[in-house]
PDB file of C-alpha atoms in Angstrom:
ATOM      1  CA  MET F  19       0.002  14.266 -12.378  1.00  0.00           C
ATOM      2  CA  ALA F  20       3.576  15.461 -11.884  1.00  0.00           C
ATOM      3  CA  PRO F  21       5.798  14.055  -9.130  1.00  0.00           C
ATOM      4  CA  ARG F  22       5.814  16.147  -5.987  1.00  0.00           C
ATOM      5  CA  LYS F  23       8.484  16.865  -3.449  1.00  0.00           C
ATOM      6  CA  GLY F  24       7.868  14.985  -0.221  1.00  0.00           C
ATOM      7  CA  GLY F  25       8.395  16.128   3.342  1.00  0.00           C
ATOM      8  CA  ASP F  26      11.859  14.575   3.288  1.00  0.00           C
ATOM      9  CA  PRO F  27      14.581  16.503   1.463  1.00  0.00           C
ATOM     10  CA  GLY F  28      15.677  14.864  -1.778  1.00  0.00           C
ATOM     11  CA  ARG F  29      12.583  12.663  -2.144  1.00  0.00           C
ATOM     12  CA  THR F  30      10.281  13.017  -5.110  1.00  0.00           C
ATOM     13  CA  ILE F  31       7.119  11.111  -4.235  1.00  0.00           C
ATOM     14  CA  ILE F  32       5.408   9.401  -7.141  1.00  0.00           C
ATOM     15  CA  SER F  33       2.645   7.521  -5.354  1.00  0.00           C
ATOM     16  CA  ASP F  34       1.445   7.501  -1.759  1.00  0.00           C
ATOM     17  CA  ASN F  35      -0.696   4.741  -0.252  1.00  0.00           C
ATOM     18  CA  ARG F  36      -2.833   6.750   2.184  1.00  0.00           C
ATOM     19  CA  LYS F  37      -5.338   3.925   2.540  1.00  0.00           C
ATOM     20  CA  ALA F  38      -2.654   1.728   4.149  1.00  0.00           C
ATOM     21  CA  ARG F  39      -2.248   4.044   7.124  1.00  0.00           C
ATOM     22  CA  PHE F  40      -6.006   3.965   7.656  1.00  0.00           C
ATOM     23  CA  ASN F  41      -6.457   0.183   7.336  1.00  0.00           C
ATOM     24  CA  PHE F  42      -3.278  -0.967   9.092  1.00  0.00           C
ATOM     25  CA  GLU F  43      -1.428  -0.290  12.298  1.00  0.00           C
ATOM     26  CA  ILE F  44       2.129   0.504  11.126  1.00  0.00           C
ATOM     27  CA  GLU F  45       4.853  -0.978  13.331  1.00  0.00           C
ATOM     28  CA  ASP F  46       8.140  -0.826  11.403  1.00  0.00           C
ATOM     29  CA  THR F  47       9.189   0.757   8.100  1.00  0.00           C
ATOM     30  CA  LEU F  48      11.860  -0.251   5.629  1.00  0.00           C
ATOM     31  CA  GLU F  49      13.239   1.129   2.354  1.00  0.00           C
ATOM     32  CA  ALA F  50      13.564  -1.208  -0.636  1.00  0.00           C
ATOM     33  CA  GLY F  51      14.728  -0.780  -4.192  1.00  0.00           C
ATOM     34  CA  ILE F  52      12.408  -1.908  -6.953  1.00  0.00           C
ATOM     35  CA  GLU F  53      13.525  -3.759 -10.076  1.00  0.00           C
ATOM     36  CA  LEU F  54      12.237  -1.895 -13.122  1.00  0.00           C
ATOM     37  CA  LYS F  55      12.540  -2.677 -16.800  1.00  0.00           C
ATOM     38  CA  GLY F  56      12.797  -0.338 -19.788  1.00  0.00           C
ATOM     39  CA  THR F  57       9.866   1.998 -20.099  1.00  0.00           C
ATOM     40  CA  GLU F  58       8.730   1.641 -16.487  1.00  0.00           C
ATOM     41  CA  VAL F  59      11.355   4.173 -15.424  1.00  0.00           C
ATOM     42  CA  LYS F  60      10.101   6.694 -17.994  1.00  0.00           C
ATOM     43  CA  SER F  61       6.520   6.272 -16.797  1.00  0.00           C
ATOM     44  CA  LEU F  62       7.624   6.822 -13.218  1.00  0.00           C
ATOM     45  CA  ARG F  63       9.605   9.924 -14.195  1.00  0.00           C
ATOM     46  CA  ASN F  64       6.348  11.297 -15.629  1.00  0.00           C
ATOM     47  CA  GLY F  65       4.786  10.750 -12.208  1.00  0.00           C
ATOM     48  CA  LYS F  66       2.371   8.038 -13.275  1.00  0.00           C
ATOM     49  CA  ALA F  67       1.977   5.122 -10.872  1.00  0.00           C
ATOM     50  CA  ASN F  68      -0.465   3.807  -8.307  1.00  0.00           C
ATOM     51  CA  ILE F  69       0.305   1.592  -5.314  1.00  0.00           C
ATOM     52  CA  ALA F  70      -3.076   1.894  -3.581  1.00  0.00           C
ATOM     53  CA  GLU F  71      -4.110  -1.703  -4.290  1.00  0.00           C
ATOM     54  CA  SER F  72      -0.666  -3.290  -4.134  1.00  0.00           C
ATOM     55  CA  TYR F  73       0.769  -5.781  -1.666  1.00  0.00           C
ATOM     56  CA  ALA F  74       4.089  -7.517  -1.084  1.00  0.00           C
ATOM     57  CA  ALA F  75       4.778 -11.182  -0.388  1.00  0.00           C
ATOM     58  CA  GLU F  76       7.703 -13.572  -0.027  1.00  0.00           C
ATOM     59  CA  HIS F  77       8.207 -16.101  -2.828  1.00  0.00           C
ATOM     60  CA  LYS F  78      11.177 -18.496  -3.028  1.00  0.00           C
ATOM     61  CA  GLY F  79      13.382 -16.426  -0.734  1.00  0.00           C
ATOM     62  CA  GLU F  80      12.638 -13.111  -2.455  1.00  0.00           C
ATOM     63  CA  ILE F  81      10.151 -10.346  -1.760  1.00  0.00           C
ATOM     64  CA  TRP F  82       7.877  -9.440  -4.673  1.00  0.00           C
ATOM     65  CA  ILE F  83       5.380  -6.641  -5.003  1.00  0.00           C
ATOM     66  CA  TYR F  84       2.150  -7.338  -6.821  1.00  0.00           C
ATOM     67  CA  ASN F  85      -0.522  -5.180  -8.402  1.00  0.00           C
ATOM     68  CA  VAL F  86       1.522  -1.967  -8.707  1.00  0.00           C
ATOM     69  CA  TYR F  87       0.059  -0.021 -11.602  1.00  0.00           C
ATOM     70  CA  ILE F  88       2.717   1.623 -13.762  1.00  0.00           C
ATOM     71  CA  PRO F  89       1.029   2.631 -17.035  1.00  0.00           C
ATOM     72  CA  GLU F  90       2.577   2.039 -20.432  1.00  0.00           C
ATOM     73  CA  TYR F  91       4.850   4.704 -21.852  1.00  0.00           C
ATOM     74  CA  LEU F  92       3.039   5.907 -24.962  1.00  0.00           C
ATOM     75  CA  GLN F  93       6.107   6.913 -26.992  1.00  0.00           C
ATOM     76  CA  ALA F  94       7.601   3.392 -26.799  1.00  0.00           C
ATOM     77  CA  ASN F  95       4.661   1.230 -27.792  1.00  0.00           C
ATOM     78  CA  ARG F  96       6.762  -1.637 -29.191  1.00  0.00           C
ATOM     79  CA  PHE F  97       8.925  -2.017 -26.101  1.00  0.00           C
ATOM     80  CA  ASN F  98       6.227  -1.445 -23.508  1.00  0.00           C
ATOM     81  CA  HIS F  99       5.778  -3.360 -20.296  1.00  0.00           C
ATOM     82  CA  GLU F 100       2.758  -4.940 -18.616  1.00  0.00           C
ATOM     83  CA  PRO F 101       1.216  -2.333 -16.298  1.00  0.00           C
ATOM     84  CA  ARG F 102       0.508  -4.711 -13.380  1.00  0.00           C
ATOM     85  CA  ARG F 103       3.322  -7.260 -13.618  1.00  0.00           C
ATOM     86  CA  PRO F 104       4.939  -8.562 -10.390  1.00  0.00           C
ATOM     87  CA  ARG F 105       8.160  -6.729  -9.595  1.00  0.00           C
ATOM     88  CA  LYS F 106      11.048  -7.957  -7.488  1.00  0.00           C
ATOM     89  CA  LEU F 107      12.127  -5.848  -4.531  1.00  0.00           C
ATOM     90  CA  LEU F 108      15.848  -5.340  -3.961  1.00  0.00           C
ATOM     91  CA  LEU F 109      16.623  -6.175  -0.350  1.00  0.00           C
ATOM     92  CA  HIS F 110      19.472  -7.728   1.609  1.00  0.00           C
ATOM     93  CA  LYS F 111      19.030 -11.339   2.780  1.00  0.00           C
ATOM     94  CA  ARG F 112      18.851 -10.169   6.364  1.00  0.00           C
ATOM     95  CA  GLU F 113      15.972  -7.801   5.569  1.00  0.00           C
ATOM     96  CA  ILE F 114      14.166 -10.518   3.595  1.00  0.00           C
ATOM     97  CA  GLY F 115      14.540 -12.888   6.538  1.00  0.00           C
ATOM     98  CA  LYS F 116      13.195 -10.263   8.924  1.00  0.00           C
ATOM     99  CA  LEU F 117      10.149  -9.578   6.736  1.00  0.00           C
ATOM    100  CA  ALA F 118       9.400 -13.238   6.007  1.00  0.00           C
ATOM    101  CA  GLY F 119       9.798 -14.161   9.683  1.00  0.00           C
ATOM    102  CA  ALA F 120       7.441 -11.422  10.835  1.00  0.00           C
ATOM    103  CA  VAL F 121       4.817 -12.539   8.320  1.00  0.00           C
ATOM    104  CA  GLN F 122       5.052 -16.216   9.263  1.00  0.00           C
ATOM    105  CA  LYS F 123       5.525 -15.941  13.047  1.00  0.00           C
ATOM    106  CA  ASP F 124       3.594 -12.841  14.011  1.00  0.00           C
ATOM    107  CA  GLY F 125       0.982 -12.785  11.249  1.00  0.00           C
ATOM    108  CA  LYS F 126       2.002  -9.325  10.078  1.00  0.00           C
ATOM    109  CA  THR F 127       1.478  -7.928   6.595  1.00  0.00           C
ATOM    110  CA  ILE F 128       4.016  -6.265   4.288  1.00  0.00           C
ATOM    111  CA  VAL F 129       2.364  -3.057   3.120  1.00  0.00           C
ATOM    112  CA  PRO F 130       3.809  -0.597   0.555  1.00  0.00           C
ATOM    113  CA  LEU F 131       3.485   2.994   1.776  1.00  0.00           C
ATOM    114  CA  LYS F 132       5.269   5.227  -0.756  1.00  0.00           C
ATOM    115  CA  LEU F 133       6.896   4.951  -4.160  1.00  0.00           C
ATOM    116  CA  TYR F 134       9.496   7.679  -4.708  1.00  0.00           C
ATOM    117  CA  PHE F 135      12.824   8.676  -6.206  1.00  0.00           C
ATOM    118  CA  ASN F 136      15.606   9.269  -3.669  1.00  0.00           C
ATOM    119  CA  GLU F 137      18.408  11.857  -3.834  1.00  0.00           C
ATOM    120  CA  GLN F 138      20.418   9.744  -6.304  1.00  0.00           C
ATOM    121  CA  GLY F 139      17.410   9.378  -8.624  1.00  0.00           C
ATOM    122  CA  ARG F 140      16.750   5.705  -7.832  1.00  0.00           C
ATOM    123  CA  ALA F 141      13.218   4.363  -7.526  1.00  0.00           C
ATOM    124  CA  LYS F 142      12.552   3.259  -3.950  1.00  0.00           C
ATOM    125  CA  LEU F 143       9.583   1.795  -2.164  1.00  0.00           C
ATOM    126  CA  GLU F 144       8.829   2.402   1.500  1.00  0.00           C
ATOM    127  CA  LEU F 145       7.492  -0.808   3.034  1.00  0.00           C
ATOM    128  CA  ALA F 146       5.906  -1.326   6.416  1.00  0.00           C
ATOM    129  CA  LEU F 147       5.350  -4.291   8.663  1.00  0.00           C
ATOM    130  CA  ALA F 148       1.801  -3.818   9.849  1.00  0.00           C
ATOM    131  CA  ARG F 149      -1.086  -5.410  11.650  1.00  0.00           C
ATOM    132  CA  GLY F 150      -4.654  -5.086  10.472  1.00  0.00           C
ATOM    133  CA  LYS F 151      -6.704  -2.731  12.621  1.00  0.00           C
ATOM    134  CA  LYS F 152      -9.715  -4.140  14.351  1.00  0.00           C
ATOM    135  CA  LEU F 153     -12.554  -2.466  12.556  1.00  0.00           C
ATOM    136  CA  HIS F 154     -15.336  -0.991  14.612  1.00  0.00           C
ATOM    137  CA  ASP F 155     -18.468  -3.131  14.473  1.00  0.00           C
ATOM    138  CA  LYS F 156     -21.149  -0.786  13.177  1.00  0.00           C
ATOM    139  CA  ARG F 157     -23.909  -3.296  13.806  1.00  0.00           C
ATOM    140  CA  GLU F 158     -23.576  -2.837  17.565  1.00  0.00           C
ATOM    141  CA  THR F 159     -23.877   0.951  17.343  1.00  0.00           C
ATOM    142  CA  GLU F 160     -26.779   0.621  14.909  1.00  0.00           C
ATOM    143  CA  LYS F 161     -28.574  -1.716  17.323  1.00  0.00           C
ATOM    144  CA  LYS F 162     -28.002   0.729  20.173  1.00  0.00           C
ATOM    145  CA  ARG F 163     -29.204   3.683  18.100  1.00  0.00           C
ATOM    146  CA  ASP F 164     -32.323   1.814  16.943  1.00  0.00           C
ATOM    147  CA  TRP F 165     -33.099   0.756  20.504  1.00  0.00           C
ATOM    148  CA  GLN F 166     -32.768   4.359  21.741  1.00  0.00           C
ATOM    149  CA  ARG F 167     -35.097   5.501  18.978  1.00  0.00           C
ATOM    150  CA  GLU F 168     -37.604   2.744  19.736  1.00  0.00           C
ATOM    151  CA  LYS F 169     -37.388   3.437  23.467  1.00  0.00           C
ATOM    152  CA  SER F 170     -38.171   7.127  22.960  1.00  0.00           C
ATOM    153  CA  ARG F 171     -41.177   6.221  20.774  1.00  0.00           C
ATOM    154  CA  LEU F 172     -42.503   3.839  23.423  1.00  0.00           C
ATOM    155  CA  MET F 173     -42.083   6.463  26.127  1.00  0.00           C
ATOM    156  CA  LYS F 174     -44.018   9.009  24.043  1.00  0.00           C
ATOM    157  CA  ASN F 175     -46.855   6.541  23.487  1.00  0.00           C
ATOM    158  CA  LEU F 176     -47.109   5.718  27.208  1.00  0.00           C
ATOM    159  CA  SER F 177     -47.397   9.358  28.264  1.00  0.00           C
TER     160      SER F 177
END
């Protein structure tokens, strides 16, 4: 899969987390750099990465992203990286404080939305502060549907 141009000029989107917008209520977005080593950049340039199952958390005053899948670069087998290693996000202290405070005080979640290259060719990650959506309880609708079905059967039998 080759990288594609995003809706924003100058952005080349590598991976988009569409599931995040469905599962979370996005409140605030933020751009962060991502610390990459060696062959990870080459894999990203090939357009190979997945952030669908990733999450970010604060650890010792830094924000780290976990479970980002950046596959190994086949031509550099000796110097390859671990595909799912934790990666440090490059943020200012003020931004880290804002994110950590929102997680601790308000119970929000730091969700990665997009992994892309900006105009200067640097790998960036779009993060969001989000709340989990209240999922619709299907059991209630199933009970109502079953009762309507049962009610119509009873009415047929009585007539």
